[in-house]
């Protein structure tokens, strides 16, 4: 088959969902359709199939490829999108057989991010991720780059052009990284200023479309773009929030997460998500009305672990309770009486007062006072508590450990929890 020139536009798309070693998941398919629509595609049809393993050449079998080709011709389709990650060779082979553009899940999410980025930093982060993705796919889609093999009539400019493109991409990646380092240093200055002012930061995290931006707007009277669509917000936004008693808190709205988030995006947005890593508290916003919210919670926790924010204390915020029956706003507490989760509706402004109360308890300027028991293996934590002057009284336990009465500002306590999770075991004074 002869090589083709890739068309410049078109958004009538055939969506292909391949279930590998599992049954088709209706929630995953619905999310896939939402992703395609968020990118501006008009889905013609969703083709689903199951395979025990991907075809090494075209990911799916020849029969499905022929079915897709006939559908493209009948419906004037211009694009095929896979809800899977394709190798560069697979993507190229499918394009050759279908004679149309092909996107995998990574390319689709990158396209959405490119549309959503508004800030200088966000645009740089997206471009960096796109270039990293493109650098492995230079042989795809441009006829002048396909001439890589030697032989009569195949040597010369084609190979030189490929090398030139690779060098230009590498140079552009280097320049973007330098610019991002400057932006990140500016953000670090802001974080240091907040630490000097002893103002704690609470970062909104969660699955995309869980309602983070809507909640952020209600809490801070901001005007962040909030729509019922995937990745409505991409750039982080910081606003000051006054809790009951005029306790100041910096609230951060961040990009939503999604299952199978491409690795290059996690790497590219690591500096942006640094606000979450350095936060005193994560507000994990969860769409309580979504039947798959438990799986979404697991995905968010996995990504938080990838960026190094899994040790930051969390308050779960179950949002959209107005879509549930017989669920009223409330605060669920742990065995020690600390807020563990809050049930609210940001859209209907239900339970916002309870959320502010929970934030006040967790981030307020009052003292954390109580008893903590450490065993002999936790001497480093005991030494750290002595260095901070938090130990008021101490006695030995029968097994050679220590039982100590400690008192420290709640903000300091929340910061120390990131390093010493054992502090969760404090029994507060009643």
Short mmCIF file of C-alpha atoms in Angstrom, two decimals:
data_model
loop_
_atom_site.label_atom_id
_atom_site.label_comp_id
_atom_site.label_asym_id
_atom_site.label_seq_id
_atom_site.Cartn_x
_atom_site.Cartn_y
_atom_site.Cartn_z
CA UNK A 1 0.00 0.00 0.00
CA UNK A 2 1.28 3.42 -0.90
CA UNK A 3 1.93 5.98 1.79
CA UNK A 4 -0.61 8.76 2.20
CA UNK A 5 -0.56 12.40 3.22
CA UNK A 6 -2.34 12.97 6.52
CA UNK A 7 -5.37 15.29 6.22
CA UNK A 8 -5.25 18.49 8.23
CA UNK A 9 -8.67 18.40 9.85
CA UNK A 10 -11.82 16.43 10.51
CA UNK A 11 -13.51 15.25 13.71
CA UNK A 12 -15.99 12.54 12.65
CA UNK A 13 -14.49 9.67 14.61
CA UNK A 14 -14.88 5.94 15.00
CA UNK A 15 -14.10 4.95 18.59
CA UNK A 16 -12.44 1.59 19.24
CA UNK A 17 -12.54 0.00 22.69
CA UNK A 18 -10.47 -3.17 23.14
CA UNK A 19 -10.92 -5.15 26.36
CA UNK A 20 -7.73 -7.10 27.09
CA UNK A 21 -8.14 -10.25 29.20
CA UNK A 22 -11.35 -8.87 30.74
CA UNK A 23 -14.99 -8.14 30.08
CA UNK A 24 -16.01 -4.84 28.51
CA UNK A 25 -16.56 -2.17 31.16
CA UNK A 26 -19.56 0.08 30.46
CA UNK A 27 -18.16 2.82 32.74
CA UNK A 28 -14.84 2.80 30.88
CA UNK A 29 -16.64 2.97 27.53
CA UNK A 30 -18.78 5.90 28.73
CA UNK A 31 -15.65 7.70 29.95
CA UNK A 32 -13.96 7.03 26.61
CA UNK A 33 -16.89 8.60 24.74
CA UNK A 34 -16.78 11.61 27.09
CA UNK A 35 -13.05 12.01 26.41
CA UNK A 36 -13.62 11.98 22.65
CA UNK A 37 -16.43 14.52 22.92
CA UNK A 38 -14.30 16.71 25.21
CA UNK A 39 -11.66 16.79 22.47
CA UNK A 40 -14.25 18.00 19.97
CA UNK A 41 -14.81 14.73 18.12
CA UNK A 42 -18.20 13.64 16.82
CA UNK A 43 -18.41 9.89 17.50
CA UNK A 44 -19.86 7.90 14.60
CA UNK A 45 -19.90 4.58 16.42
CA UNK A 46 -18.14 2.77 19.25
CA UNK A 47 -16.67 -0.56 18.15
CA UNK A 48 -15.92 -2.91 21.02
CA UNK A 49 -13.93 -6.13 20.93
CA UNK A 50 -12.07 -8.44 23.30
CA UNK A 51 -8.65 -9.96 22.90
CA UNK A 52 -6.42 -12.08 25.09
CA UNK A 53 -3.45 -10.03 23.88
CA UNK A 54 -2.88 -7.22 21.37
CA UNK A 55 -1.90 -8.00 17.80
CA UNK A 56 1.77 -6.93 17.59
CA UNK A 57 1.23 -5.24 14.20
CA UNK A 58 -2.21 -3.63 14.32
CA UNK A 59 -3.37 -4.16 17.95
CA UNK A 60 -6.68 -5.58 16.66
CA UNK A 61 -7.31 -8.33 14.10
CA UNK A 62 -7.70 -7.93 10.35
CA UNK A 63 -11.45 -8.59 10.56
CA UNK A 64 -12.05 -5.64 12.90
CA UNK A 65 -9.81 -3.44 10.79
CA UNK A 66 -11.90 -4.23 7.73
CA UNK A 67 -15.08 -3.49 9.68
CA UNK A 68 -13.68 -0.11 10.72
CA UNK A 69 -12.60 0.68 7.16
CA UNK A 70 -16.07 -0.03 5.77
CA UNK A 71 -17.64 2.10 8.49
CA UNK A 72 -15.29 5.00 7.72
CA UNK A 73 -16.20 4.84 4.04
CA UNK A 74 -19.94 4.56 4.69
CA UNK A 75 -20.08 7.38 7.24
CA UNK A 76 -17.35 9.65 5.80
CA UNK A 77 -15.25 9.17 8.91
CA UNK A 78 -11.94 10.99 9.18
CA UNK A 79 -10.45 9.77 12.45
CA UNK A 80 -10.10 6.57 14.48
CA UNK A 81 -9.49 6.80 18.22
CA UNK A 82 -8.37 3.84 20.35
CA UNK A 83 -8.98 3.70 24.10
CA UNK A 84 -5.66 1.92 24.43
CA UNK A 85 -2.02 2.85 24.20
CA UNK A 86 -0.66 1.97 20.77
CA UNK A 87 2.99 1.53 19.92
CA UNK A 88 4.37 3.83 17.19
CA UNK A 89 4.54 0.88 14.78
CA UNK A 90 0.95 -0.20 15.51
CA UNK A 91 -0.31 3.35 15.01
CA UNK A 92 1.55 3.65 11.72
CA UNK A 93 0.34 0.27 10.44
CA UNK A 94 -3.29 1.05 11.27
CA UNK A 95 -3.04 4.42 9.51
CA UNK A 96 -1.66 2.72 6.41
CA UNK A 97 -4.50 0.22 6.27
CA UNK A 98 -7.30 2.69 7.04
CA UNK A 99 -5.83 5.70 5.19
CA UNK A 100 -6.92 8.08 7.93
CA UNK A 101 -5.60 9.61 11.12
CA UNK A 102 -5.32 7.37 14.20
CA UNK A 103 -5.07 8.50 17.83
CA UNK A 104 -4.51 6.38 20.92
CA UNK A 105 -5.63 7.24 24.46
CA UNK A 106 -2.44 9.18 25.19
CA UNK A 107 -2.76 11.29 22.04
CA UNK A 108 -6.42 11.98 22.83
CA UNK A 109 -5.72 13.21 26.37
CA UNK A 110 -2.81 15.30 25.13
CA UNK A 111 -5.13 16.94 22.59
CA UNK A 112 -7.65 17.82 25.31
CA UNK A 113 -4.91 19.24 27.52
CA UNK A 114 -3.62 21.34 24.61
CA UNK A 115 -7.10 22.87 24.25
CA UNK A 116 -7.54 23.53 27.97
CA UNK A 117 -4.14 25.05 28.81
CA UNK A 118 -4.44 28.79 29.42
CA UNK A 119 -1.45 29.85 31.53
CA UNK A 120 2.11 30.16 30.27
CA UNK A 121 3.22 27.28 32.49
CA UNK A 122 0.29 25.07 31.47
CA UNK A 123 1.03 25.55 27.77
CA UNK A 124 4.69 24.72 28.33
CA UNK A 125 3.80 21.57 30.29
CA UNK A 126 1.45 20.39 27.55
CA UNK A 127 3.96 21.11 24.79
CA UNK A 128 6.63 19.21 26.69
CA UNK A 129 4.36 16.17 27.01
CA UNK A 130 3.38 16.40 23.34
CA UNK A 131 7.00 16.57 22.19
CA UNK A 132 7.96 13.58 24.32
CA UNK A 133 5.07 11.64 22.82
CA UNK A 134 5.88 12.82 19.28
CA UNK A 135 9.58 11.97 19.54
CA UNK A 136 8.73 8.24 19.45
CA UNK A 137 6.39 8.67 16.49
CA UNK A 138 8.41 10.71 13.99
CA UNK A 139 8.11 8.03 11.33
CA UNK A 140 4.33 8.31 11.34
CA UNK A 141 2.21 10.40 9.04
CA UNK A 142 4.78 12.37 7.01
CA UNK A 143 5.85 10.75 3.74
CA UNK A 144 9.22 12.47 3.70
CA UNK A 145 10.07 10.79 7.02
CA UNK A 146 9.12 7.28 5.92
CA UNK A 147 12.22 6.84 3.75
CA UNK A 148 14.52 5.35 6.37
CA UNK A 149 15.84 2.21 4.72
CA UNK A 150 18.89 2.17 2.52
CA UNK A 151 18.95 1.11 -1.10
CA UNK A 152 18.70 2.62 -4.56
CA UNK A 153 16.39 5.61 -4.55
CA UNK A 154 15.83 5.52 -0.78
CA UNK A 155 18.96 7.23 0.54
CA UNK A 156 19.47 10.91 1.18
CA UNK A 157 17.10 13.70 2.17
CA UNK A 158 14.48 11.48 3.85
CA UNK A 159 16.92 10.15 6.41
CA UNK A 160 18.49 13.60 6.86
CA UNK A 161 15.03 15.12 7.48
CA UNK A 162 14.26 12.53 10.18
CA UNK A 163 17.52 13.30 11.96
CA UNK A 164 16.84 17.03 11.65
CA UNK A 165 13.36 16.68 13.14
CA UNK A 166 14.70 14.65 16.04
CA UNK A 167 17.38 17.24 16.75
CA UNK A 168 14.88 20.12 16.60
CA UNK A 169 12.52 18.33 18.99
CA UNK A 170 15.38 17.60 21.41
CA UNK A 171 16.42 21.25 21.33
CA UNK A 172 12.86 22.43 21.92
CA UNK A 173 12.45 20.03 24.86
CA UNK A 174 15.65 21.43 26.40
CA UNK A 175 14.41 25.02 26.05
CA UNK A 176 11.03 24.20 27.57
CA UNK A 177 12.65 22.47 30.54
CA UNK A 178 14.78 25.56 31.21
CA UNK A 179 11.72 27.81 31.10
CA UNK A 180 9.80 25.49 33.42
CA UNK A 181 12.68 25.54 35.89
CA UNK A 182 12.34 29.34 36.07
CA UNK A 183 8.57 29.12 36.57
CA UNK A 184 9.02 26.46 39.24
CA UNK A 185 11.57 28.62 41.09
CA UNK A 186 9.04 31.46 41.11
CA UNK A 187 6.38 29.14 42.54
CA UNK A 188 8.84 27.97 45.20
CA UNK A 189 9.34 31.59 46.27
CA UNK A 190 5.59 31.86 46.79
CA UNK A 191 5.52 28.63 48.80
CA UNK A 192 8.38 29.86 51.00
CA UNK A 193 6.56 33.15 51.62
CA UNK A 194 3.44 31.26 52.71
CA UNK A 195 5.50 29.05 55.03
CA UNK A 196 7.10 32.13 56.60
CA UNK A 197 3.66 33.63 57.13
CA UNK A 198 2.58 30.30 58.67
CA UNK A 199 -0.37 30.04 56.27
CA UNK A 200 -1.32 26.40 55.60
CA UNK A 201 -2.25 25.21 52.11
CA UNK A 202 -5.14 22.88 51.29
CA UNK A 203 -5.10 21.36 47.80
CA UNK A 204 -8.16 20.08 45.95
CA UNK A 205 -7.45 16.77 44.22
CA UNK A 206 -9.66 14.12 42.73
CA UNK A 207 -10.89 12.36 39.63
CA UNK A 208 -11.71 14.60 36.71
CA UNK A 209 -15.27 15.99 36.71
CA UNK A 210 -15.74 15.31 40.44
CA UNK A 211 -16.71 18.95 41.04
CA UNK A 212 -13.43 20.41 42.33
CA UNK A 213 -13.68 23.72 40.48
CA UNK A 214 -17.33 24.22 41.42
CA UNK A 215 -16.43 23.66 45.08
CA UNK A 216 -13.40 25.96 44.72
CA UNK A 217 -15.62 28.73 43.32
CA UNK A 218 -18.15 28.44 46.14
CA UNK A 219 -15.48 28.45 48.84
CA UNK A 220 -13.40 31.34 47.49
CA UNK A 221 -15.87 33.32 45.32
CA UNK A 222 -13.47 32.75 42.44
CA UNK A 223 -14.44 32.54 38.78
CA UNK A 224 -12.63 29.37 37.75
CA UNK A 225 -14.03 27.70 34.63
CA UNK A 226 -16.30 24.86 35.76
CA UNK A 227 -18.28 22.67 33.37
CA UNK A 228 -19.67 19.14 33.36
CA UNK A 229 -16.87 17.83 31.16
CA UNK A 230 -13.58 16.01 31.56
CA UNK A 231 -10.54 18.20 32.29
CA UNK A 232 -12.55 21.44 32.40
CA UNK A 233 -9.72 22.89 34.50
CA UNK A 234 -6.07 22.37 33.69
CA UNK A 235 -4.09 25.23 35.22
CA UNK A 236 -3.73 25.41 39.03
CA UNK A 237 -5.39 28.34 40.77
CA UNK A 238 -4.58 29.63 44.29
CA UNK A 239 -6.96 31.72 46.41
CA UNK A 240 -7.00 32.78 50.05
CA UNK A 241 -9.82 31.38 52.18
CA UNK A 242 -10.82 32.56 55.67
CA UNK A 243 -12.07 29.77 57.89
CA UNK A 244 -14.39 30.39 60.87
CA UNK A 245 -12.46 32.51 63.38
CA UNK A 246 -10.64 34.30 60.53
CA UNK A 247 -8.04 31.53 60.20
CA UNK A 248 -6.35 32.06 56.78
CA UNK A 249 -5.83 29.11 54.42
CA UNK A 250 -4.53 29.00 50.85
CA UNK A 251 -6.82 26.82 48.71
CA UNK A 252 -5.44 25.30 45.49
CA UNK A 253 -7.51 23.95 42.59
CA UNK A 254 -5.56 21.41 40.51
CA UNK A 255 -6.06 19.37 37.36
CA UNK A 256 -8.30 16.32 37.66
CA UNK A 257 -6.90 12.82 37.40
CA UNK A 258 -8.14 9.98 35.22
CA UNK A 259 -7.55 6.24 34.90
CA UNK A 260 -4.53 5.24 32.84
CA UNK A 261 -3.18 8.78 32.85
CA UNK A 262 -0.19 8.81 30.44
CA UNK A 263 3.16 8.66 32.19
CA UNK A 264 4.50 11.64 30.24
CA UNK A 265 1.66 13.77 31.60
CA UNK A 266 2.37 12.74 35.17
CA UNK A 267 6.02 13.66 34.63
CA UNK A 268 5.25 16.91 32.81
CA UNK A 269 2.85 18.16 35.48
CA UNK A 270 4.95 17.15 38.45
CA UNK A 271 6.03 20.75 39.09
CA UNK A 272 2.43 21.99 38.81
CA UNK A 273 1.28 19.32 41.26
CA UNK A 274 4.06 20.34 43.65
CA UNK A 275 1.38 22.46 45.34
CA UNK A 276 -0.32 19.20 46.34
CA UNK A 277 2.93 17.64 47.55
CA UNK A 278 3.67 20.65 49.79
CA UNK A 279 0.08 21.08 51.05
CA UNK A 280 -0.77 20.63 54.71
CA UNK A 281 -3.99 18.89 53.69
CA UNK A 282 -5.47 17.32 50.56
CA UNK A 283 -9.18 17.72 49.97
CA UNK A 284 -9.92 14.57 47.99
CA UNK A 285 -13.13 15.43 46.12
CA UNK A 286 -15.14 12.34 45.17
CA UNK A 287 -18.23 12.13 42.97
CA UNK A 288 -20.54 10.25 45.34
CA UNK A 289 -23.18 9.89 42.60
CA UNK A 290 -20.85 7.93 40.31
CA UNK A 291 -21.32 4.14 40.71
CA UNK A 292 -17.60 3.69 39.95
CA UNK A 293 -16.40 6.19 42.56
CA UNK A 294 -14.56 3.50 44.55
CA UNK A 295 -12.43 2.64 41.50
CA UNK A 296 -11.83 6.34 40.88
CA UNK A 297 -10.57 6.76 44.45
CA UNK A 298 -8.03 3.98 43.82
CA UNK A 299 -6.85 5.69 40.60
CA UNK A 300 -6.38 9.01 42.40
CA UNK A 301 -4.41 7.36 45.19
CA UNK A 302 -2.16 5.66 42.63
CA UNK A 303 -1.36 8.98 40.92
CA UNK A 304 -0.78 10.71 44.26
CA UNK A 305 1.73 7.98 45.04
CA UNK A 306 3.44 8.55 41.66
CA UNK A 307 3.94 12.26 42.36
CA UNK A 308 4.96 11.70 45.99
CA UNK A 309 1.86 13.20 47.62
CA UNK A 310 0.46 10.01 49.14
CA UNK A 311 1.83 10.88 52.62
CA UNK A 312 -0.05 14.19 52.82
CA UNK A 313 -3.05 13.97 55.21
CA UNK A 314 -6.39 13.77 53.40
CA UNK A 315 -9.96 14.82 54.04
CA UNK A 316 -12.39 13.00 51.74
CA UNK A 317 -15.12 15.26 50.36
CA UNK A 318 -18.03 13.26 48.95
CA UNK A 319 -19.65 15.65 46.48
CA UNK A 320 -22.92 15.63 44.47
CA UNK A 321 -25.07 14.13 47.24
CA UNK A 322 -28.04 16.00 45.72
CA UNK A 323 -28.07 13.21 43.10
CA UNK A 324 -28.45 10.55 45.83
CA UNK A 325 -31.52 9.55 47.79
CA UNK A 326 -31.67 9.96 51.55
CA UNK A 327 -28.10 11.26 51.89
CA UNK A 328 -27.80 14.39 54.00
CA UNK A 329 -24.79 16.62 54.62
CA UNK A 330 -22.67 15.28 57.48
CA UNK A 331 -19.16 14.82 58.86
CA UNK A 332 -17.82 11.30 59.39
CA UNK A 333 -15.12 11.09 62.07
CA UNK A 334 -12.42 8.57 62.87
CA UNK A 335 -11.94 6.77 66.19
CA UNK A 336 -10.13 9.80 67.61
CA UNK A 337 -12.93 12.21 66.69
CA UNK A 338 -11.08 13.85 63.79
CA UNK A 339 -12.98 14.64 60.56
CA UNK A 340 -12.43 11.83 58.06
CA UNK A 341 -14.93 12.64 55.32
CA UNK A 342 -17.57 15.28 54.61
CA UNK A 343 -20.71 14.77 52.52
CA UNK A 344 -21.72 17.83 50.49
CA UNK A 345 -23.19 19.18 47.26
CA UNK A 346 -21.06 22.00 45.89
CA UNK A 347 -23.58 22.81 43.16
CA UNK A 348 -26.49 23.13 45.61
CA UNK A 349 -24.25 24.56 48.37
CA UNK A 350 -25.27 21.82 50.80
CA UNK A 351 -22.86 21.03 53.65
CA UNK A 352 -20.40 23.82 52.82
CA UNK A 353 -20.58 25.00 56.42
CA UNK A 354 -19.69 21.48 57.60
CA UNK A 355 -16.70 21.41 55.26
CA UNK A 356 -15.46 24.74 56.63
CA UNK A 357 -15.90 23.37 60.15
CA UNK A 358 -13.84 20.29 59.29
CA UNK A 359 -11.12 22.46 57.74
CA UNK A 360 -11.09 24.62 60.86
CA UNK A 361 -10.59 21.54 63.05
CA UNK A 362 -7.80 20.16 60.85
CA UNK A 363 -5.99 23.39 59.94
CA UNK A 364 -7.00 25.82 62.66
CA UNK A 365 -4.46 27.57 64.86
CA UNK A 366 -5.49 25.69 68.01
CA UNK A 367 -3.21 23.17 69.71
CA UNK A 368 -3.12 19.39 69.27
CA UNK A 369 -2.71 17.99 72.75
CA UNK A 370 -2.79 14.35 73.77
CA UNK A 371 -0.97 11.15 74.63
CA UNK A 372 1.24 9.22 72.22
CA UNK A 373 2.81 5.81 72.81
CA UNK A 374 5.99 4.88 70.91
CA UNK A 375 7.88 1.59 70.86
CA UNK A 376 11.65 1.16 70.94
CA UNK A 377 11.92 1.31 67.13
CA UNK A 378 10.51 4.86 67.00
CA UNK A 379 13.37 6.69 68.66
CA UNK A 380 13.83 9.05 65.71
CA UNK A 381 10.27 10.34 66.08
CA UNK A 382 10.81 10.81 69.82
CA UNK A 383 13.99 12.79 69.09
CA UNK A 384 12.13 14.97 66.54
CA UNK A 385 9.39 15.71 69.09
CA UNK A 386 12.02 16.72 71.66
CA UNK A 387 13.73 18.99 69.11
CA UNK A 388 10.43 20.78 68.49
CA UNK A 389 9.78 21.11 72.22
CA UNK A 390 6.40 19.39 72.00
CA UNK A 391 6.85 16.80 74.79
CA UNK A 392 5.26 17.95 78.04
CA UNK A 393 5.63 14.73 80.03
CA UNK A 394 7.07 11.28 79.44
CA UNK A 395 7.06 7.86 81.11
CA UNK A 396 8.53 4.49 80.17
CA UNK A 397 6.31 1.60 79.09
CA UNK A 398 6.77 -2.02 80.14
CA UNK A 399 8.19 -3.01 76.74
CA UNK A 400 10.88 -0.31 76.87
CA UNK A 401 9.01 2.26 74.81
CA UNK A 402 7.66 5.67 75.82
CA UNK A 403 4.27 7.12 76.66
CA UNK A 404 4.41 10.87 76.29
CA UNK A 405 2.09 13.83 76.61
CA UNK A 406 2.64 16.23 73.70
CA UNK A 407 1.30 19.61 72.65
CA UNK A 408 1.96 21.42 69.37
CA UNK A 409 0.18 23.83 66.99
CA UNK A 410 -2.25 22.04 64.69
CA UNK A 411 -0.50 23.40 61.60
CA UNK A 412 2.81 21.96 62.79
CA UNK A 413 1.05 18.70 63.55
CA UNK A 414 -0.35 18.48 59.98
CA UNK A 415 3.09 19.17 58.53
CA UNK A 416 4.75 16.53 60.73
CA UNK A 417 2.16 13.94 59.71
CA UNK A 418 3.70 13.83 56.23
CA UNK A 419 6.98 12.61 57.69
CA UNK A 420 5.70 10.76 60.75
CA UNK A 421 2.38 8.96 60.03
CA UNK A 422 2.64 7.43 63.53
CA UNK A 423 1.35 10.76 64.88
CA UNK A 424 -2.11 9.63 63.78
CA UNK A 425 -2.06 7.50 66.94
CA UNK A 426 -2.28 10.50 69.30
CA UNK A 427 -5.11 10.15 71.81
CA UNK A 428 -6.37 13.74 72.17
CA UNK A 429 -7.20 15.20 75.56
CA UNK A 430 -10.91 15.38 76.15
#
